Amino acid sequence: MSVVRSSPPPCSSAVLCNVECEPSASQAAENLRFSKLCGISAARLHGSRKRLVLCDGRARWNSLKPIKAKDDDDAGSDYSRKCSVMSNENVKQIKEMEDSDSLWNENRASFSGKNPCQVSNVGNSTNILWHDCPIQKRDRQQLLQQRGCVVWLTGLSGSGKSTLACALSRSLHARGKLTYILDGDNVRHGLNRDLSFRAEDRSENIRRIGTLYIINSQTSYDLTSGEVAKLFADAGLICITSLISPYQKDRDACRALVPEGDFIEVFIDVPLHVCEARDPKGLYKLARAGKIKGFTGIDDPYEPPSSCEIVLQQQQGNGFKSPCEMAEIVISYLEEKGYLRA
Ligand SMILES: Nc1ncnc2c1ncn2[C@@H]1O[C@H](COP(=O)(O)OS(=O)(=O)O)[C@@H](OP(=O)(O)O)[C@H]1O
Ligand SMILES: Nc1ncnc2c1ncn2[C@@H]1O[C@H](COP(=O)(O)OP(=O)(O)O)[C@@H](O)[C@H]1O
């Protein structure tokens, strides 16, 4: 049996990968010894090449980085070259390490998700524990073969945010990319049903959707605001938000809390008279008649982005690009910036 080792995961557990069992005279003894070491069935090892994590004295089939099944003849591949072959002596060393109290405790903390040093009080919650998991954003991104980000669509009611969000999601889905849409209308049916369209409630709407916990250091962290889009981006998804988000300061606050570059603000620059002429829900008509108060663009302000990643405008010939054409512009940007690969 040959065992190769890769770089350690965040929990510092020993990682064994591409465990390979060859039918040889020494195999039974090797399998027995290895399976005893790892606490797993020798039968599971036979003839398989898998990736193992040694943790808490047990072996875990590791999902940190999915490894495609490899043929024997690609032993000289990049991946194999990066791994160094472990001798029996190395296996013995791992066993010794594994037996030591410190590694045991470290691994136990990592895999239970609990770090005993991080009990804190946050807001009204006392004595709470920050849970870390060794599966991190980069592992999820590797799995999904994409980079998590927030595509923030902003524009007047009727400018085409929801339509573009759907077109984008469809196109990306067809390319095998995982997206999730957070649409203002939809989120206000549930999570944000308690919010109105007063300025402070609009801000709260954006705050809940757009931002997140900021971890200041290993031991202290602030609950700065809500977190939905960031959670999705952290999950490795391309999160598309579709909200009027009329105030610059609220959009800036969301941008500031997302890792540099991961907030892609897209302004759908459709003039008020066009949106009003479209008026698919009849809301502009009601607002003009004074039956809806504080309607964006009528008697409530919309502050266009002062600088943003993408502006989708009316074309010179007066027409607008189709939703699919607009989606392609956004997708080209994502492609160019590397969000469509891990
Ligand atoms: N007063 C007022 N102003 C603006 N919009 C209003 C208002 N009342 C209801 N609606 C409907 O709510 C949708 C906008 O919700 P959002 O969550 O995107 O708004 S905001 O970002 O909090 O400003 C918006 O949907 P979209 O047309 O999809 O933008 C409207 O249909
Ligand atoms: N690129 C476009 N060109 C022409 N009409 C569009 C375009 N995108 C959306 N529309 C139309 O505009 C209206 C409002 O679109 P919608 O996506 O609901 O906007 P929002 O979500 O910003 O309120 C709909 O009737 C839709 O069919």
mmCIF file of C-alpha atoms and ligand atoms in Angstrom:
data_model
loop_
_atom_site.group_PDB
_atom_site.id
_atom_site.type_symbol
_atom_site.label_atom_id
_atom_site.label_comp_id
_atom_site.label_asym_id
_atom_site.label_seq_id
_atom_site.Cartn_x
_atom_site.Cartn_y
_atom_site.Cartn_z
ATOM 1 C CA MET A 1 0.000 0.000 0.000
ATOM 2 C CA SER A 2 1.303 3.453 -0.739
ATOM 3 C CA VAL A 3 0.024 6.481 1.061
ATOM 4 C CA VAL A 4 0.539 10.035 -0.067
ATOM 5 C CA ARG A 5 0.064 13.169 1.924
ATOM 6 C CA SER A 6 -1.274 16.579 0.932
ATOM 7 C CA SER A 7 -1.138 19.965 2.614
ATOM 8 C CA PRO A 8 -3.086 20.075 5.871
ATOM 9 C CA PRO A 9 -6.641 21.396 6.119
ATOM 10 C CA PRO A 10 -7.431 24.303 8.431
ATOM 11 C CA CYS A 11 -7.847 22.024 11.450
ATOM 12 C CA SER A 12 -4.267 20.769 11.106
ATOM 13 C CA SER A 13 -5.399 17.193 10.971
ATOM 14 C CA ALA A 14 -3.225 14.797 9.113
ATOM 15 C CA VAL A 15 -4.535 14.296 5.621
ATOM 16 C CA LEU A 16 -3.877 11.168 3.694
ATOM 17 C CA CYS A 17 -4.923 11.116 0.111
ATOM 18 C CA ASN A 18 -5.021 8.745 -2.816
ATOM 19 C CA VAL A 19 -4.809 5.767 -0.558
ATOM 20 C CA GLU A 20 -4.060 2.929 -2.894
ATOM 21 C CA CYS A 21 -4.103 -0.775 -2.190
ATOM 22 C CA GLU A 22 -2.361 -3.082 -4.571
ATOM 23 C CA PRO A 23 -2.809 -6.809 -4.506
ATOM 24 C CA SER A 24 0.569 -7.925 -3.177
ATOM 25 C CA ALA A 25 1.921 -10.354 -0.624
ATOM 26 C CA SER A 26 2.303 -7.648 1.980
ATOM 27 C CA GLN A 27 -1.084 -6.140 1.315
ATOM 28 C CA ALA A 28 -3.097 -7.972 3.927
ATOM 29 C CA ALA A 29 -0.663 -7.000 6.655
ATOM 30 C CA GLU A 30 -0.490 -3.423 5.425
ATOM 31 C CA ASN A 31 -4.240 -3.079 5.220
ATOM 32 C CA LEU A 32 -4.648 -4.537 8.643
ATOM 33 C CA ARG A 33 -2.075 -2.191 10.109
ATOM 34 C CA PHE A 34 -3.463 0.838 8.308
ATOM 35 C CA SER A 35 -7.041 0.038 9.111
ATOM 36 C CA LYS A 36 -6.121 -0.426 12.753
ATOM 37 C CA LEU A 37 -4.356 2.903 12.690
ATOM 38 C CA CYS A 38 -7.319 4.634 11.115
ATOM 39 C CA GLY A 39 -10.072 2.645 12.755
ATOM 40 C CA ILE A 40 -11.669 1.718 9.461
ATOM 41 C CA SER A 41 -12.449 -1.458 7.676
ATOM 42 C CA ALA A 42 -9.632 -2.942 5.656
ATOM 43 C CA ALA A 43 -12.214 -4.128 3.182
ATOM 44 C CA ARG A 44 -13.091 -0.521 2.394
ATOM 45 C CA LEU A 45 -9.500 0.174 1.541
ATOM 46 C CA HIS A 46 -8.995 -2.685 -0.804
ATOM 47 C CA GLY A 47 -8.475 -1.527 -4.352
ATOM 48 C CA SER A 48 -9.639 1.984 -3.637
ATOM 49 C CA ARG A 49 -7.947 5.339 -3.944
ATOM 50 C CA LYS A 50 -9.499 7.798 -1.592
ATOM 51 C CA ARG A 51 -8.608 10.735 0.540
ATOM 52 C CA LEU A 52 -8.577 10.300 4.277
ATOM 53 C CA VAL A 53 -8.398 12.668 7.186
ATOM 54 C CA LEU A 54 -7.086 11.373 10.464
ATOM 55 C CA CYS A 55 -9.009 13.074 13.203
ATOM 56 C CA ASP A 56 -10.063 12.243 16.732
ATOM 57 C CA GLY A 57 -8.251 8.985 16.258
ATOM 58 C CA ARG A 58 -10.614 8.049 13.470
ATOM 59 C CA ALA A 59 -10.314 8.199 9.764
ATOM 60 C CA ARG A 60 -12.811 10.299 7.863
ATOM 61 C CA TRP A 61 -13.314 10.153 4.161
ATOM 62 C CA ASN A 62 -12.515 13.691 3.379
ATOM 63 C CA SER A 63 -14.703 16.039 1.395
ATOM 64 C CA LEU A 64 -12.400 19.032 1.630
ATOM 65 C CA LYS A 65 -11.395 18.766 -1.956
ATOM 66 C CA PRO A 66 -13.212 16.432 -4.248
ATOM 67 C CA ILE A 67 -10.738 14.344 -6.157
ATOM 68 C CA LYS A 68 -11.727 12.919 -9.457
ATOM 69 C CA ALA A 69 -11.193 9.208 -9.771
ATOM 70 C CA LYS A 70 -7.745 8.820 -11.217
ATOM 71 C CA ASP A 71 -6.418 6.040 -13.377
ATOM 72 C CA ASP A 72 -3.252 4.333 -12.348
ATOM 73 C CA ASP A 73 -1.453 5.754 -15.339
ATOM 74 C CA ASP A 74 -1.829 9.329 -14.178
ATOM 75 C CA ALA A 75 0.464 8.774 -11.249
ATOM 76 C CA GLY A 76 2.693 11.434 -12.769
ATOM 77 C CA SER A 77 -0.051 14.087 -12.816
ATOM 78 C CA ASP A 78 0.348 17.465 -11.132
ATOM 79 C CA TYR A 79 -1.690 16.343 -8.199
ATOM 80 C CA SER A 80 0.401 13.258 -7.635
ATOM 81 C CA ARG A 81 3.593 15.240 -7.975
ATOM 82 C CA LYS A 82 2.439 17.638 -5.279
ATOM 83 C CA CYS A 83 2.020 14.756 -2.858
ATOM 84 C CA SER A 84 5.025 13.052 -1.380
ATOM 85 C CA VAL A 85 4.954 9.334 -0.804
ATOM 86 C CA MET A 86 4.814 8.423 2.864
ATOM 87 C CA SER A 87 6.899 5.656 4.234
ATOM 88 C CA ASN A 88 5.873 3.293 7.009
ATOM 89 C CA GLU A 89 7.917 5.528 9.277
ATOM 90 C CA ASN A 90 5.720 8.513 8.311
ATOM 91 C CA VAL A 91 2.591 6.552 9.116
ATOM 92 C CA LYS A 92 4.084 5.697 12.502
ATOM 93 C CA GLN A 93 4.815 9.378 13.128
ATOM 94 C CA ILE A 94 1.237 10.322 12.353
ATOM 95 C CA LYS A 95 0.023 7.683 14.762
ATOM 96 C CA GLU A 96 2.260 9.167 17.451
ATOM 97 C CA MET A 97 1.054 12.673 16.698
ATOM 98 C CA GLU A 98 -2.497 11.502 16.752
ATOM 99 C CA ASP A 99 -2.002 9.988 20.159
ATOM 100 C CA SER A 100 -0.735 13.212 21.659
ATOM 101 C CA ASP A 101 -3.222 15.129 23.787
ATOM 102 C CA SER A 102 -2.687 18.445 22.072
ATOM 103 C CA LEU A 103 -3.511 17.208 18.610
ATOM 104 C CA TRP A 104 -6.412 15.231 19.978
ATOM 105 C CA ASN A 105 -7.896 18.322 21.568
ATOM 106 C CA GLU A 106 -7.181 20.518 18.582
ATOM 107 C CA ASN A 107 -8.854 18.087 16.250
ATOM 108 C CA ARG A 108 -11.763 17.503 18.544
ATOM 109 C CA ALA A 109 -12.381 21.268 18.721
ATOM 110 C CA SER A 110 -12.078 21.622 14.979
ATOM 111 C CA PHE A 111 -14.390 18.818 14.090
ATOM 112 C CA SER A 112 -16.998 19.572 16.715
ATOM 113 C CA GLY A 113 -16.913 23.132 15.407
ATOM 114 C CA LYS A 114 -16.291 24.502 18.890
ATOM 115 C CA ASN A 115 -13.387 26.619 19.952
ATOM 116 C CA PRO A 116 -13.372 26.781 23.742
ATOM 117 C CA CYS A 117 -11.650 30.209 23.687
ATOM 118 C CA GLN A 118 -14.444 32.083 21.942
ATOM 119 C CA VAL A 119 -17.294 32.355 24.455
ATOM 120 C CA SER A 120 -18.707 35.878 24.057
ATOM 121 C CA ASN A 121 -21.650 38.165 24.565
ATOM 122 C CA VAL A 122 -23.109 39.626 21.392
ATOM 123 C CA GLY A 123 -26.071 41.970 21.534
ATOM 124 C CA ASN A 124 -28.657 40.296 23.736
ATOM 125 C CA SER A 125 -27.058 36.876 23.422
ATOM 126 C CA THR A 126 -24.791 35.896 26.275
ATOM 127 C CA ASN A 127 -22.242 33.101 26.597
ATOM 128 C CA ILE A 128 -22.388 32.101 23.001
ATOM 129 C CA LEU A 129 -19.723 30.190 21.193
ATOM 130 C CA TRP A 130 -18.411 30.906 17.713
ATOM 131 C CA HIS A 131 -18.569 27.720 15.675
ATOM 132 C CA ASP A 132 -15.908 27.205 13.076
ATOM 133 C CA CYS A 133 -15.942 24.395 10.605
ATOM 134 C CA PRO A 134 -12.916 23.069 8.762
ATOM 135 C CA ILE A 135 -14.932 23.158 5.560
ATOM 136 C CA GLN A 136 -14.337 26.729 4.433
ATOM 137 C CA LYS A 137 -15.509 28.979 1.627
ATOM 138 C CA ARG A 138 -12.595 27.920 -0.554
ATOM 139 C CA ASP A 139 -13.601 24.260 -0.194
ATOM 140 C CA ARG A 140 -17.168 25.031 -1.235
ATOM 141 C CA GLN A 141 -15.909 27.093 -4.155
ATOM 142 C CA GLN A 142 -13.691 24.219 -5.207
ATOM 143 C CA LEU A 143 -16.674 21.917 -5.091
ATOM 144 C CA LEU A 144 -18.815 24.314 -7.120
ATOM 145 C CA GLN A 145 -16.013 25.452 -9.438
ATOM 146 C CA GLN A 146 -16.996 29.090 -9.013
ATOM 147 C CA ARG A 147 -16.332 31.987 -6.643
ATOM 148 C CA GLY A 148 -19.007 33.257 -4.304
ATOM 149 C CA CYS A 149 -19.996 36.879 -4.850
ATOM 150 C CA VAL A 150 -22.891 39.314 -4.695
ATOM 151 C CA VAL A 151 -24.314 40.763 -7.908
ATOM 152 C CA TRP A 152 -26.244 43.753 -6.627
ATOM 153 C CA LEU A 153 -28.898 44.967 -9.099
ATOM 154 C CA THR A 154 -30.195 48.449 -8.343
ATOM 155 C CA GLY A 155 -32.675 50.650 -10.196
ATOM 156 C CA LEU A 156 -36.134 52.126 -10.109
ATOM 157 C CA SER A 157 -39.252 50.030 -9.817
ATOM 158 C CA GLY A 158 -39.973 48.792 -13.334
ATOM 159 C CA SER A 159 -36.375 49.202 -14.533
ATOM 160 C CA GLY A 160 -36.024 45.454 -15.127
ATOM 161 C CA LYS A 161 -34.190 44.185 -12.049
ATOM 162 C CA SER A 162 -36.270 41.054 -11.548
ATOM 163 C CA THR A 163 -36.238 40.269 -15.259
ATOM 164 C CA LEU A 164 -32.464 40.620 -15.435
ATOM 165 C CA ALA A 165 -32.011 38.575 -12.250
ATOM 166 C CA CYS A 166 -33.948 35.708 -13.823
ATOM 167 C CA ALA A 167 -32.101 35.957 -17.146
ATOM 168 C CA LEU A 168 -28.777 35.947 -15.313
ATOM 169 C CA SER A 169 -29.736 33.024 -13.143
ATOM 170 C CA ARG A 170 -30.938 31.040 -16.152
ATOM 171 C CA SER A 171 -27.779 31.705 -18.186
ATOM 172 C CA LEU A 172 -25.468 30.896 -15.309
ATOM 173 C CA HIS A 173 -27.450 27.785 -14.465
ATOM 174 C CA ALA A 174 -27.038 26.625 -18.067
ATOM 175 C CA ARG A 175 -23.276 26.994 -17.584
ATOM 176 C CA GLY A 176 -23.405 24.866 -14.464
ATOM 177 C CA LYS A 177 -23.075 27.769 -12.028
ATOM 178 C CA LEU A 178 -25.065 27.926 -8.813
ATOM 179 C CA THR A 179 -26.960 31.165 -8.170
ATOM 180 C CA TYR A 180 -29.611 32.375 -5.793
ATOM 181 C CA ILE A 181 -31.854 35.403 -6.249
ATOM 182 C CA LEU A 182 -32.865 37.648 -3.363
ATOM 183 C CA ASP A 183 -35.675 39.758 -4.767
ATOM 184 C CA GLY A 184 -36.989 42.686 -2.717
ATOM 185 C CA ASP A 185 -40.599 41.822 -3.394
ATOM 186 C CA ASN A 186 -40.068 38.187 -2.413
ATOM 187 C CA VAL A 187 -37.999 38.840 0.693
ATOM 188 C CA ARG A 188 -40.652 41.281 1.866
ATOM 189 C CA HIS A 189 -43.107 38.345 1.792
ATOM 190 C CA GLY A 190 -41.115 36.634 4.549
ATOM 191 C CA LEU A 191 -37.931 37.717 6.284
ATOM 192 C CA ASN A 192 -38.676 41.423 5.815
ATOM 193 C CA ARG A 193 -42.453 41.363 6.084
ATOM 194 C CA ASP A 194 -42.255 43.644 9.118
ATOM 195 C CA LEU A 195 -40.720 46.474 7.058
ATOM 196 C CA SER A 196 -42.458 49.356 5.303
ATOM 197 C CA PHE A 197 -41.082 51.763 2.683
ATOM 198 C CA ARG A 198 -40.147 54.496 5.147
ATOM 199 C CA ALA A 199 -36.506 55.519 4.747
ATOM 200 C CA GLU A 200 -35.363 53.700 7.884
ATOM 201 C CA ASP A 201 -37.204 50.532 6.911
ATOM 202 C CA ARG A 202 -35.726 50.586 3.413
ATOM 203 C CA SER A 203 -32.305 50.869 5.053
ATOM 204 C CA GLU A 204 -33.135 47.966 7.334
ATOM 205 C CA ASN A 205 -34.293 45.973 4.314
ATOM 206 C CA ILE A 206 -30.930 46.499 2.612
ATOM 207 C CA ARG A 207 -29.026 45.941 5.839
ATOM 208 C CA ARG A 208 -30.600 42.538 6.428
ATOM 209 C CA ILE A 209 -30.118 41.413 2.896
ATOM 210 C CA GLY A 210 -26.757 42.823 2.144
ATOM 211 C CA THR A 211 -24.392 42.614 5.017
ATOM 212 C CA LEU A 212 -22.972 40.349 7.650
ATOM 213 C CA TYR A 213 -21.112 39.590 10.799
ATOM 214 C CA ILE A 214 -17.684 41.105 10.746
ATOM 215 C CA ILE A 215 -15.124 38.997 12.511
ATOM 216 C CA ASN A 216 -12.684 41.494 13.945
ATOM 217 C CA SER A 217 -10.171 39.074 15.348
ATOM 218 C CA GLN A 218 -9.785 35.550 16.580
ATOM 219 C CA THR A 219 -11.571 36.296 19.825
ATOM 220 C CA SER A 220 -13.940 39.192 19.282
ATOM 221 C CA TYR A 221 -16.530 39.924 16.686
ATOM 222 C CA ASP A 222 -19.321 42.368 16.140
ATOM 223 C CA LEU A 223 -22.771 41.632 14.958
ATOM 224 C CA THR A 224 -22.862 44.591 12.647
ATOM 225 C CA SER A 225 -25.955 43.777 10.705
ATOM 226 C CA GLY A 226 -27.985 41.189 8.875
ATOM 227 C CA GLU A 227 -26.353 38.935 6.428
ATOM 228 C CA VAL A 228 -28.314 37.102 3.811
ATOM 229 C CA ALA A 229 -26.451 37.947 0.588
ATOM 230 C CA LYS A 230 -23.107 37.558 2.274
ATOM 231 C CA LEU A 231 -24.078 34.210 3.700
ATOM 232 C CA PHE A 232 -24.974 33.021 0.228
ATOM 233 C CA ALA A 233 -21.724 34.365 -1.198
ATOM 234 C CA ASP A 234 -19.869 32.687 1.655
ATOM 235 C CA ALA A 235 -21.653 29.487 0.723
ATOM 236 C CA GLY A 236 -19.919 29.848 -2.653
ATOM 237 C CA LEU A 237 -23.017 30.909 -4.561
ATOM 238 C CA ILE A 238 -23.399 33.763 -6.979
ATOM 239 C CA CYS A 239 -26.024 35.708 -5.067
ATOM 240 C CA ILE A 240 -28.100 38.050 -7.208
ATOM 241 C CA THR A 241 -29.993 40.721 -5.315
ATOM 242 C CA SER A 242 -32.840 42.595 -6.936
ATOM 243 C CA LEU A 243 -33.778 45.566 -4.785
ATOM 244 C CA ILE A 244 -34.440 49.203 -5.577
ATOM 245 C CA SER A 245 -31.877 49.995 -2.840
ATOM 246 C CA PRO A 246 -32.374 53.704 -3.426
ATOM 247 C CA TYR A 247 -29.809 55.107 -1.002
ATOM 248 C CA GLN A 248 -26.120 55.257 -1.773
ATOM 249 C CA LYS A 249 -25.089 54.924 1.866
ATOM 250 C CA ASP A 250 -26.935 51.620 2.262
ATOM 251 C CA ARG A 251 -25.368 50.161 -0.882
ATOM 252 C CA ASP A 252 -21.962 51.396 0.258
ATOM 253 C CA ALA A 253 -22.460 49.776 3.649
ATOM 254 C CA CYS A 254 -23.133 46.430 1.974
ATOM 255 C CA ARG A 255 -20.136 46.819 -0.316
ATOM 256 C CA ALA A 256 -17.866 47.637 2.614
ATOM 257 C CA LEU A 257 -18.645 44.395 4.380
ATOM 258 C CA VAL A 258 -18.124 42.061 1.446
ATOM 259 C CA PRO A 259 -14.550 41.035 0.562
ATOM 260 C CA GLU A 260 -12.909 43.395 -1.917
ATOM 261 C CA GLY A 261 -14.168 42.790 -5.423
ATOM 262 C CA ASP A 262 -16.936 40.409 -4.411
ATOM 263 C CA PHE A 263 -19.629 43.100 -4.500
ATOM 264 C CA ILE A 264 -20.612 43.774 -8.082
ATOM 265 C CA GLU A 265 -23.005 46.696 -8.264
ATOM 266 C CA VAL A 266 -25.072 46.783 -11.432
ATOM 267 C CA PHE A 267 -27.085 49.934 -12.110
ATOM 268 C CA ILE A 268 -30.038 49.388 -14.424
ATOM 269 C CA ASP A 269 -30.172 52.930 -15.691
ATOM 270 C CA VAL A 270 -33.703 53.213 -17.020
ATOM 271 C CA PRO A 271 -35.228 56.694 -16.790
ATOM 272 C CA LEU A 272 -38.294 57.302 -14.657
ATOM 273 C CA HIS A 273 -40.546 58.084 -17.630
ATOM 274 C CA VAL A 274 -39.766 54.687 -19.176
ATOM 275 C CA CYS A 275 -40.414 52.837 -15.903
ATOM 276 C CA GLU A 276 -43.601 54.794 -15.449
ATOM 277 C CA ALA A 277 -44.764 53.968 -18.946
ATOM 278 C CA ARG A 278 -44.094 50.283 -18.271
ATOM 279 C CA ASP A 279 -45.807 50.364 -14.863
ATOM 280 C CA PRO A 280 -46.438 46.589 -14.853
ATOM 281 C CA LYS A 281 -48.010 46.618 -11.390
ATOM 282 C CA GLY A 282 -49.917 49.892 -11.770
ATOM 283 C CA LEU A 283 -48.024 51.310 -8.779
ATOM 284 C CA TYR A 284 -46.781 54.469 -10.487
ATOM 285 C CA LYS A 285 -50.372 55.286 -11.374
ATOM 286 C CA LEU A 286 -51.409 54.855 -7.755
ATOM 287 C CA ALA A 287 -48.439 56.902 -6.583
ATOM 288 C CA ARG A 288 -49.270 59.726 -8.998
ATOM 289 C CA ALA A 289 -52.831 59.643 -7.726
ATOM 290 C CA GLY A 290 -51.480 60.015 -4.175
ATOM 291 C CA LYS A 291 -52.765 56.590 -3.189
ATOM 292 C CA ILE A 292 -49.257 55.308 -2.432
ATOM 293 C CA LYS A 293 -47.089 57.624 -0.387
ATOM 294 C CA GLY A 294 -43.298 57.689 -0.556
ATOM 295 C CA PHE A 295 -42.991 55.916 -3.871
ATOM 296 C CA THR A 296 -39.437 55.812 -5.222
ATOM 297 C CA GLY A 297 -38.954 58.293 -8.042
ATOM 298 C CA ILE A 298 -42.259 60.044 -7.340
ATOM 299 C CA ASP A 299 -42.134 61.351 -3.800
ATOM 300 C CA ASP A 300 -39.161 59.421 -2.483
ATOM 301 C CA PRO A 301 -35.608 59.773 -3.809
ATOM 302 C CA TYR A 302 -33.525 57.366 -5.861
ATOM 303 C CA GLU A 303 -29.808 58.092 -5.670
ATOM 304 C CA PRO A 304 -28.046 56.670 -8.745
ATOM 305 C CA PRO A 305 -24.708 54.958 -8.018
ATOM 306 C CA SER A 306 -21.816 57.402 -8.173
ATOM 307 C CA SER A 307 -19.463 54.647 -9.218
ATOM 308 C CA CYS A 308 -20.336 51.047 -9.801
ATOM 309 C CA GLU A 309 -19.000 48.053 -11.652
ATOM 310 C CA ILE A 310 -21.579 47.916 -14.449
ATOM 311 C CA VAL A 311 -24.086 50.421 -15.856
ATOM 312 C CA LEU A 312 -26.742 49.063 -18.204
ATOM 313 C CA GLN A 313 -28.122 51.973 -20.193
ATOM 314 C CA GLN A 314 -30.521 52.847 -22.875
ATOM 315 C CA GLN A 315 -28.781 52.458 -26.219
ATOM 316 C CA GLN A 316 -28.182 55.366 -28.586
ATOM 317 C CA GLY A 317 -30.967 54.246 -30.873
ATOM 318 C CA ASN A 318 -33.371 54.659 -27.951
ATOM 319 C CA GLY A 319 -34.051 50.962 -27.396
ATOM 320 C CA PHE A 320 -32.882 48.815 -24.507
ATOM 321 C CA LYS A 321 -30.821 45.724 -24.731
ATOM 322 C CA SER A 322 -32.823 42.574 -24.227
ATOM 323 C CA PRO A 323 -32.629 40.947 -20.778
ATOM 324 C CA CYS A 324 -30.472 38.185 -22.292
ATOM 325 C CA GLU A 325 -28.041 40.714 -23.771
ATOM 326 C CA MET A 326 -27.833 42.467 -20.418
ATOM 327 C CA ALA A 327 -27.226 39.152 -18.695
ATOM 328 C CA GLU A 328 -24.374 38.456 -21.110
ATOM 329 C CA ILE A 329 -22.704 41.751 -20.166
ATOM 330 C CA VAL A 330 -22.802 40.795 -16.498
ATOM 331 C CA ILE A 331 -21.622 37.257 -17.218
ATOM 332 C CA SER A 332 -18.676 38.565 -19.278
ATOM 333 C CA TYR A 333 -17.694 40.679 -16.282
ATOM 334 C CA LEU A 334 -17.933 37.681 -13.942
ATOM 335 C CA GLU A 335 -15.917 35.596 -16.364
ATOM 336 C CA GLU A 336 -13.224 38.241 -16.754
ATOM 337 C CA LYS A 337 -12.900 38.647 -12.980
ATOM 338 C CA GLY A 338 -12.620 34.904 -12.411
ATOM 339 C CA TYR A 339 -15.922 34.299 -10.611
ATOM 340 C CA LEU A 340 -16.895 31.466 -12.921
ATOM 341 C CA ARG A 341 -14.014 29.248 -11.907
ATOM 342 C CA ALA A 342 -12.704 28.130 -8.526
HETATM 343 N N1 LIG B 1 -43.364 53.107 -1.789
HETATM 344 C C1 LIG B 1 -42.772 52.224 -2.596
HETATM 345 N N2 LIG B 1 -41.614 52.551 -3.237
HETATM 346 C C2 LIG B 1 -41.019 51.663 -4.025
HETATM 347 N N3 LIG B 1 -41.480 50.409 -4.264
HETATM 348 C C3 LIG B 1 -42.614 50.042 -3.650
HETATM 349 C C4 LIG B 1 -43.316 50.941 -2.796
HETATM 350 N N4 LIG B 1 -44.409 50.285 -2.339
HETATM 351 C C5 LIG B 1 -44.415 49.072 -2.866
HETATM 352 N N5 LIG B 1 -43.343 48.900 -3.654
HETATM 353 C C6 LIG B 1 -43.029 47.635 -4.339
HETATM 354 O O1 LIG B 1 -41.928 47.083 -3.610
HETATM 355 C C7 LIG B 1 -40.849 46.764 -4.473
HETATM 356 C C8 LIG B 1 -39.539 47.354 -3.976
HETATM 357 O O2 LIG B 1 -39.082 46.660 -2.860
HETATM 358 P P1 LIG B 1 -37.573 46.764 -2.453
HETATM 359 O O3 LIG B 1 -37.387 45.892 -1.275
HETATM 360 O O4 LIG B 1 -36.726 46.478 -3.620
HETATM 361 O O5 LIG B 1 -37.424 48.302 -2.060
HETATM 362 S S1 LIG B 1 -36.248 49.023 -1.275
HETATM 363 O O6 LIG B 1 -34.991 48.534 -1.813
HETATM 364 O O7 LIG B 1 -36.382 48.711 0.137
HETATM 365 O O8 LIG B 1 -36.440 50.464 -1.523
HETATM 366 C C9 LIG B 1 -41.152 47.360 -5.800
HETATM 367 O O9 LIG B 1 -40.935 46.304 -6.680
HETATM 368 P P2 LIG B 1 -39.992 46.419 -7.973
HETATM 369 O O10 LIG B 1 -40.916 47.011 -8.964
HETATM 370 O O11 LIG B 1 -39.661 45.008 -8.231
HETATM 371 O O12 LIG B 1 -38.811 47.263 -7.698
HETATM 372 C C10 LIG B 1 -42.618 47.788 -5.758
HETATM 373 O O13 LIG B 1 -43.381 46.871 -6.486
HETATM 374 N N1 LIG B 2 -34.516 44.794 -21.076
HETATM 375 C C1 LIG B 2 -35.823 45.083 -21.121
HETATM 376 N N2 LIG B 2 -36.328 45.673 -22.211
HETATM 377 C C2 LIG B 2 -37.644 45.958 -22.263
HETATM 378 N N3 LIG B 2 -38.529 45.708 -21.273
HETATM 379 C C3 LIG B 2 -38.059 45.134 -20.155
HETATM 380 C C4 LIG B 2 -36.690 44.815 -20.022
HETATM 381 N N4 LIG B 2 -36.517 44.231 -18.805
HETATM 382 C C5 LIG B 2 -37.722 44.231 -18.209
HETATM 383 N N5 LIG B 2 -38.653 44.764 -19.017
HETATM 384 C C6 LIG B 2 -40.082 44.943 -18.691
HETATM 385 O O1 LIG B 2 -40.164 45.958 -17.719
HETATM 386 C C7 LIG B 2 -41.134 45.642 -16.763
HETATM 387 C C8 LIG B 2 -40.544 45.701 -15.373
HETATM 388 O O2 LIG B 2 -39.602 44.671 -15.263
HETATM 389 P P1 LIG B 2 -39.232 44.085 -13.848
HETATM 390 O O3 LIG B 2 -38.167 43.078 -14.089
HETATM 391 O O4 LIG B 2 -40.431 43.638 -13.140
HETATM 392 O O5 LIG B 2 -38.618 45.359 -13.145
HETATM 393 P P2 LIG B 2 -38.270 45.635 -11.606
HETATM 394 O O6 LIG B 2 -37.979 44.310 -10.988
HETATM 395 O O7 LIG B 2 -37.089 46.526 -11.639
HETATM 396 O O8 LIG B 2 -39.478 46.293 -11.054
HETATM 397 C C9 LIG B 2 -41.708 44.293 -17.135
HETATM 398 O O9 LIG B 2 -42.919 44.482 -17.820
HETATM 399 C C10 LIG B 2 -40.672 43.709 -18.041
HETATM 400 O O10 LIG B 2 -41.221 42.853 -18.990
#
